[in-house]
PDB file of C-alpha atoms in Angstrom:
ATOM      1  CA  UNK A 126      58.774 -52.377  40.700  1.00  0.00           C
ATOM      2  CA  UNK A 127      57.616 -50.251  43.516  1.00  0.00           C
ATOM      3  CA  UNK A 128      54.025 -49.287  43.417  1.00  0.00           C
ATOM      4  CA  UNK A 129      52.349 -45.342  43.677  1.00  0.00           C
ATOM      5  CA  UNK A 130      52.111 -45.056  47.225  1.00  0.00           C
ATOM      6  CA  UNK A 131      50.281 -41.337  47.526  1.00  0.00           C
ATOM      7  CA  UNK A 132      47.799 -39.451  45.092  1.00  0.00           C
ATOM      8  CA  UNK A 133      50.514 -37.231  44.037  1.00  0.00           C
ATOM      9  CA  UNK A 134      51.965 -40.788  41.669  1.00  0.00           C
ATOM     10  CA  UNK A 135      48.582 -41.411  40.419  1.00  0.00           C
ATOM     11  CA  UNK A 136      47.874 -40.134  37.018  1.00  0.00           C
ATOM     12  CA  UNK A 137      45.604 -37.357  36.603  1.00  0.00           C
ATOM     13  CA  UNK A 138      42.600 -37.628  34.406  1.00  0.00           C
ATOM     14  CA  UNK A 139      41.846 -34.293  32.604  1.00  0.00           C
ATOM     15  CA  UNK A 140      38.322 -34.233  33.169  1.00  0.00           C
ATOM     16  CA  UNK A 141      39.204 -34.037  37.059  1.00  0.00           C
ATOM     17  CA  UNK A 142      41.822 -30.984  36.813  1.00  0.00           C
ATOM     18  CA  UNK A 143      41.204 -27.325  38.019  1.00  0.00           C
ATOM     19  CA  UNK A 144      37.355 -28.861  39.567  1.00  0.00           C
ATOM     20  CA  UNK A 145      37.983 -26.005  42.052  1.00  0.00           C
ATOM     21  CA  UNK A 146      38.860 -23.282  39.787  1.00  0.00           C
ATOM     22  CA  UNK A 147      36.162 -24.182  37.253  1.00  0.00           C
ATOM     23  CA  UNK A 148      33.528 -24.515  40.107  1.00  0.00           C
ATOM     24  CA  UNK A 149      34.275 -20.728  41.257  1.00  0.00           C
ATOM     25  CA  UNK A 150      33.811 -19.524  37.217  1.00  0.00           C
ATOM     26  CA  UNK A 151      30.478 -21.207  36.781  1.00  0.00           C
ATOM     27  CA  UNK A 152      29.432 -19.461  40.348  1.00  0.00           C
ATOM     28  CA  UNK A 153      31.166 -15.920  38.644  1.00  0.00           C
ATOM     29  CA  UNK A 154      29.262 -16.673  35.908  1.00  0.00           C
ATOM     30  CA  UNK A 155      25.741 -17.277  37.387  1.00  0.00           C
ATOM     31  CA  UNK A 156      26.157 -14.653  39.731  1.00  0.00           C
ATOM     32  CA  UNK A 157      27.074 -12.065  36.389  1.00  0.00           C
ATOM     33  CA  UNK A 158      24.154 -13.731  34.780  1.00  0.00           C
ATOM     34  CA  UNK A 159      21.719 -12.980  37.612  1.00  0.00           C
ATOM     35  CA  UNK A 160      22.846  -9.241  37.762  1.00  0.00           C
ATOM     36  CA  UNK A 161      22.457  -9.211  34.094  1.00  0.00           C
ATOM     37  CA  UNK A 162      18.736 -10.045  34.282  1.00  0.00           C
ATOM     38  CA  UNK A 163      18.176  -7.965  37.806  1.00  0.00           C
ATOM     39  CA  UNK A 164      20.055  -4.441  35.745  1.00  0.00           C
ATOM     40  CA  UNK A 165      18.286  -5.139  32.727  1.00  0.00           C
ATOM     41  CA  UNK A 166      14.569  -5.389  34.436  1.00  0.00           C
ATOM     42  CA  UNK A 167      15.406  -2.352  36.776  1.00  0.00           C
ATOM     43  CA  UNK A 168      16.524  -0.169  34.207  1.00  0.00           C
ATOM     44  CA  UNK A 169      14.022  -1.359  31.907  1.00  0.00           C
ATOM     45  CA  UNK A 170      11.048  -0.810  34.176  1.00  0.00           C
ATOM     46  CA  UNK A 171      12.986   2.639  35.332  1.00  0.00           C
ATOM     47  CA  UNK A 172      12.721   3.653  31.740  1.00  0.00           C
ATOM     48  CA  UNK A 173       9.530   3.112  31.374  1.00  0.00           C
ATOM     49  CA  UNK A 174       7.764   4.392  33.967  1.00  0.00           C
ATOM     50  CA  UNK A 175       9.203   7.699  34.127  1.00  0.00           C
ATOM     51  CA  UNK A 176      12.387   8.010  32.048  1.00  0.00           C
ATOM     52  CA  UNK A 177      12.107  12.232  32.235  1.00  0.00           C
ATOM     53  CA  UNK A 178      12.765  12.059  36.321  1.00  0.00           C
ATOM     54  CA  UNK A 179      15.664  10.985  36.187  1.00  0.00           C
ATOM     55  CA  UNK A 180      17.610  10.295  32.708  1.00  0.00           C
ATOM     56  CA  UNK A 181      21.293   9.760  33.687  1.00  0.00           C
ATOM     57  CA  UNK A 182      20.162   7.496  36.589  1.00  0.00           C
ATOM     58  CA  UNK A 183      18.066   5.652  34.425  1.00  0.00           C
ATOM     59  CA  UNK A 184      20.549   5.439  31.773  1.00  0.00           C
ATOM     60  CA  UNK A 185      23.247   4.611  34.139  1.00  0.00           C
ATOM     61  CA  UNK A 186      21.289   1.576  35.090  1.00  0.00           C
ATOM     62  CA  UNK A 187      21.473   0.240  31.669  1.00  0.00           C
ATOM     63  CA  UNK A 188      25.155   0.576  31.329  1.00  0.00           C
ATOM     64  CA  UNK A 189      25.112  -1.338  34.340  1.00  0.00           C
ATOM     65  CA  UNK A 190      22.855  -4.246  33.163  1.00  0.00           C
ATOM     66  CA  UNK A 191      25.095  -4.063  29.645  1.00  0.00           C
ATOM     67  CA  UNK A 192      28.160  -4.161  31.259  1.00  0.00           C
ATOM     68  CA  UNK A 193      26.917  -7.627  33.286  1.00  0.00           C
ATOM     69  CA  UNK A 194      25.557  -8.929  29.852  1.00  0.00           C
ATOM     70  CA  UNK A 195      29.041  -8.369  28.455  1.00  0.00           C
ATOM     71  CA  UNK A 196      31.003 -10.021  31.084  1.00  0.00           C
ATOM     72  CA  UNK A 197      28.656 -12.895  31.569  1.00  0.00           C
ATOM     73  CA  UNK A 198      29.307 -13.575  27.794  1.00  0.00           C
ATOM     74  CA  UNK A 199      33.334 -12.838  27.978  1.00  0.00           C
ATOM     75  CA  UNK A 200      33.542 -15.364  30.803  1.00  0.00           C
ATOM     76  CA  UNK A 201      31.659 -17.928  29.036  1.00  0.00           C
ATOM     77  CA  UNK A 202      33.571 -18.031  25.809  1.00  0.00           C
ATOM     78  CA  UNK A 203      36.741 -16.969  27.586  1.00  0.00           C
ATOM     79  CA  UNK A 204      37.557 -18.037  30.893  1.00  0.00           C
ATOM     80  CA  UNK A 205      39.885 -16.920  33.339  1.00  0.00           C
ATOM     81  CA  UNK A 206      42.436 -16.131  30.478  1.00  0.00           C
ATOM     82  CA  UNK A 207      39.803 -13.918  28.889  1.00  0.00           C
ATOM     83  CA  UNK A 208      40.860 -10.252  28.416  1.00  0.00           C
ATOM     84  CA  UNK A 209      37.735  -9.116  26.987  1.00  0.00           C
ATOM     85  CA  UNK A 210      36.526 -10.049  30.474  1.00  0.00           C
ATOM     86  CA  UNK A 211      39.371  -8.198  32.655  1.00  0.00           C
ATOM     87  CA  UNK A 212      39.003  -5.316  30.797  1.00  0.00           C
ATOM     88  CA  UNK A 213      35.077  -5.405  31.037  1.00  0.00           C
ATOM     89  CA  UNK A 214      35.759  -5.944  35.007  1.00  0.00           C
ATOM     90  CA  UNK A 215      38.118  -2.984  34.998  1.00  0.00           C
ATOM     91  CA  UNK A 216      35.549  -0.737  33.350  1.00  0.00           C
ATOM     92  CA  UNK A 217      32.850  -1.857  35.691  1.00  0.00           C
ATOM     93  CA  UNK A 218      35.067  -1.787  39.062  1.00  0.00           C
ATOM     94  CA  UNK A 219      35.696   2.135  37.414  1.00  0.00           C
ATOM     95  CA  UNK A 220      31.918   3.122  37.026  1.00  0.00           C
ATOM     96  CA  UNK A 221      31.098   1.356  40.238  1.00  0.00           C
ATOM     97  CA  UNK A 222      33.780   4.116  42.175  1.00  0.00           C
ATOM     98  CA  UNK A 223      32.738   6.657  39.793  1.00  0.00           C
ATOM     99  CA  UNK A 224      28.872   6.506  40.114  1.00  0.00           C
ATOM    100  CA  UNK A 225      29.237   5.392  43.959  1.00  0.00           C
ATOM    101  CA  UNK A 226      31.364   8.248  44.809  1.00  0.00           C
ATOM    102  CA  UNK A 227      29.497  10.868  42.961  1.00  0.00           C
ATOM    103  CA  UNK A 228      25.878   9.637  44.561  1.00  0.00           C
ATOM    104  CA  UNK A 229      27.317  10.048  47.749  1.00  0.00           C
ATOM    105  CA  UNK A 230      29.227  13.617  47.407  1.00  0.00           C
ATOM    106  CA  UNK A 231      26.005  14.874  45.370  1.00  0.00           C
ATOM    107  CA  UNK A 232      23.247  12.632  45.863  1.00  0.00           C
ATOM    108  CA  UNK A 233      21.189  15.085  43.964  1.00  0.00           C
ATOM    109  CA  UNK A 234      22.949  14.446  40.686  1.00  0.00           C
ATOM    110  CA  UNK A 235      20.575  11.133  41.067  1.00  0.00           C
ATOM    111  CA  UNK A 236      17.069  11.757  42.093  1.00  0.00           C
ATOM    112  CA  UNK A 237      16.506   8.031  41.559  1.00  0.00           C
ATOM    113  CA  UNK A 238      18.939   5.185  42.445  1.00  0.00           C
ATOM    114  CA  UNK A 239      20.908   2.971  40.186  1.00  0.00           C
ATOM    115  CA  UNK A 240      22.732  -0.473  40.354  1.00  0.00           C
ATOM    116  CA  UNK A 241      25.502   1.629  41.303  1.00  0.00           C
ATOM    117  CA  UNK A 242      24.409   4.061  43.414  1.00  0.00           C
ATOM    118  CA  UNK A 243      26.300   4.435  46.935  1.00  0.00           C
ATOM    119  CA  UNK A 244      28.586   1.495  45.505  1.00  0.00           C
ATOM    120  CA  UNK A 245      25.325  -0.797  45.192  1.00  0.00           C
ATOM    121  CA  UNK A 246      23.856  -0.348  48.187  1.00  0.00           C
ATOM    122  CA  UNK A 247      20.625  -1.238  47.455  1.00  0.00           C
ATOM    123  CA  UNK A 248      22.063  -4.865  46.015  1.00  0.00           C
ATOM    124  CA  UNK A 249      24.096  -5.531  49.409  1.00  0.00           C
ATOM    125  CA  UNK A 250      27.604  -3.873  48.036  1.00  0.00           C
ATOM    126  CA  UNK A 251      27.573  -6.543  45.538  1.00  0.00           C
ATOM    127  CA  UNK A 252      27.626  -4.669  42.345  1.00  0.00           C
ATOM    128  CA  UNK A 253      31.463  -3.119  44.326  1.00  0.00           C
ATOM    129  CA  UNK A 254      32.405  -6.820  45.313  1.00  0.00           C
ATOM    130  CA  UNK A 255      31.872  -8.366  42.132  1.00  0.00           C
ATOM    131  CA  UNK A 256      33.970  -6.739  39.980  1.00  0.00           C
ATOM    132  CA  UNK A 257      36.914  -7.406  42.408  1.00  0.00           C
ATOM    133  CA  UNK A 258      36.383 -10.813  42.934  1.00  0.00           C
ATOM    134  CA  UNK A 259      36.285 -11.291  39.054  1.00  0.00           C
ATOM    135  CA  UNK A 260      39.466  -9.318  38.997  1.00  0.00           C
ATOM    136  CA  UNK A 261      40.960 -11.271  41.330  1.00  0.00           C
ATOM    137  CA  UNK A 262      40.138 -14.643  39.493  1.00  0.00           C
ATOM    138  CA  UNK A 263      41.193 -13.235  36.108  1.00  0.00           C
ATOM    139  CA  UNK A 264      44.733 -11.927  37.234  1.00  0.00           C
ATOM    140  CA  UNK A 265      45.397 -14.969  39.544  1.00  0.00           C
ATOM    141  CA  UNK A 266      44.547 -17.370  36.155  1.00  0.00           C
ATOM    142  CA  UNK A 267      46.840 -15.208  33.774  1.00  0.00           C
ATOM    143  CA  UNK A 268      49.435 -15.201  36.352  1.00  0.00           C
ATOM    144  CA  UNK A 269      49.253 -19.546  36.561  1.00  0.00           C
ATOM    145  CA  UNK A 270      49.980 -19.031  32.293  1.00  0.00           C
ATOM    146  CA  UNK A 271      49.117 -21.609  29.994  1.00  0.00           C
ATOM    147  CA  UNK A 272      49.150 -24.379  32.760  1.00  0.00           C
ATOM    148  CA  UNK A 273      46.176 -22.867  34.857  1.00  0.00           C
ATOM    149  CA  UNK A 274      43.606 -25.472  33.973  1.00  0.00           C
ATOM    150  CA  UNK A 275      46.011 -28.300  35.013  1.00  0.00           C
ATOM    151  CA  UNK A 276      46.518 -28.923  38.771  1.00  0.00           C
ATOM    152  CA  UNK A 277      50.303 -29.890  39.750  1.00  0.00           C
ATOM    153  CA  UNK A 278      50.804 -33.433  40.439  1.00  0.00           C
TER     154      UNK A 278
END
């Protein structure tokens, strides 16, 4: 009887499948979760300080800081295979383009910056990576089907 002679023969335990691919969603995950908290705090303390300077800013802030809530929370119950979380990524990667382009054709439509602002400029261009990275992740897991959790042997 001839004997497994490379890791592909060996049998693979379930706990030790996808470690890559689960690593990268707890790292989407945190990083969601810390823009969550940094949104919510700017738009908070926006709001209060002086919500009359500049409303829509303000209030674009908090869509921001809802829309990273909402993903953090679709990726955690979902996964990769979670369309509540594409389509929250698709809205996101939308108002990130929307709000980026119009602060930067008419930056006087926002006296104040947001999250968004100049495509989240003040947050190192993360707020315009983020979304596409999470896109990226999410397609590429659909696309693997039910078998995306399981490495092949």
């Amino acid at each position: 009887m001839p004997e497994p002679t490379g890791a592909s023969d060996a049998p693979v335990s379930p706990g030790a499948t996808g470690a890559s691919s689960r690593g990268f969603e707890a790292v989407l995950i945190v990083v969601y979760g810390l823009f969550s908290l940094a949104a919510t705090a700017r738009s908070s303390v926006q709001m209060l300080r002086d919500f009359s300077f500049a409303p829509v800013a303000y209030l674009l802030s908090l869509v921001a800081a809802l829309t990273y809530i909402a993903v953090t929370i679709a990726l955690v119950r979902g996964g990769r295979r979670s369309t509540t979380a594409l389509v929250l990524c698709l809205v996101e990667l939308v108002g990130v383009l929307a709000v980026g382009t119009l602060s930067v054709l008419d930056p006087a439509l926002f006296p104040d910056a947001t999250v968004w602002s100049v495509y989240g400029q003040g947050y190192g261009y993360v707020p315009l990576l983020l979304p596409v990275v999470a896109l990226f992740f999410l397609v590429r897991g659909r696309r693997k089907g039910p078998e995306a959790s399981v490495s092949a042997r």
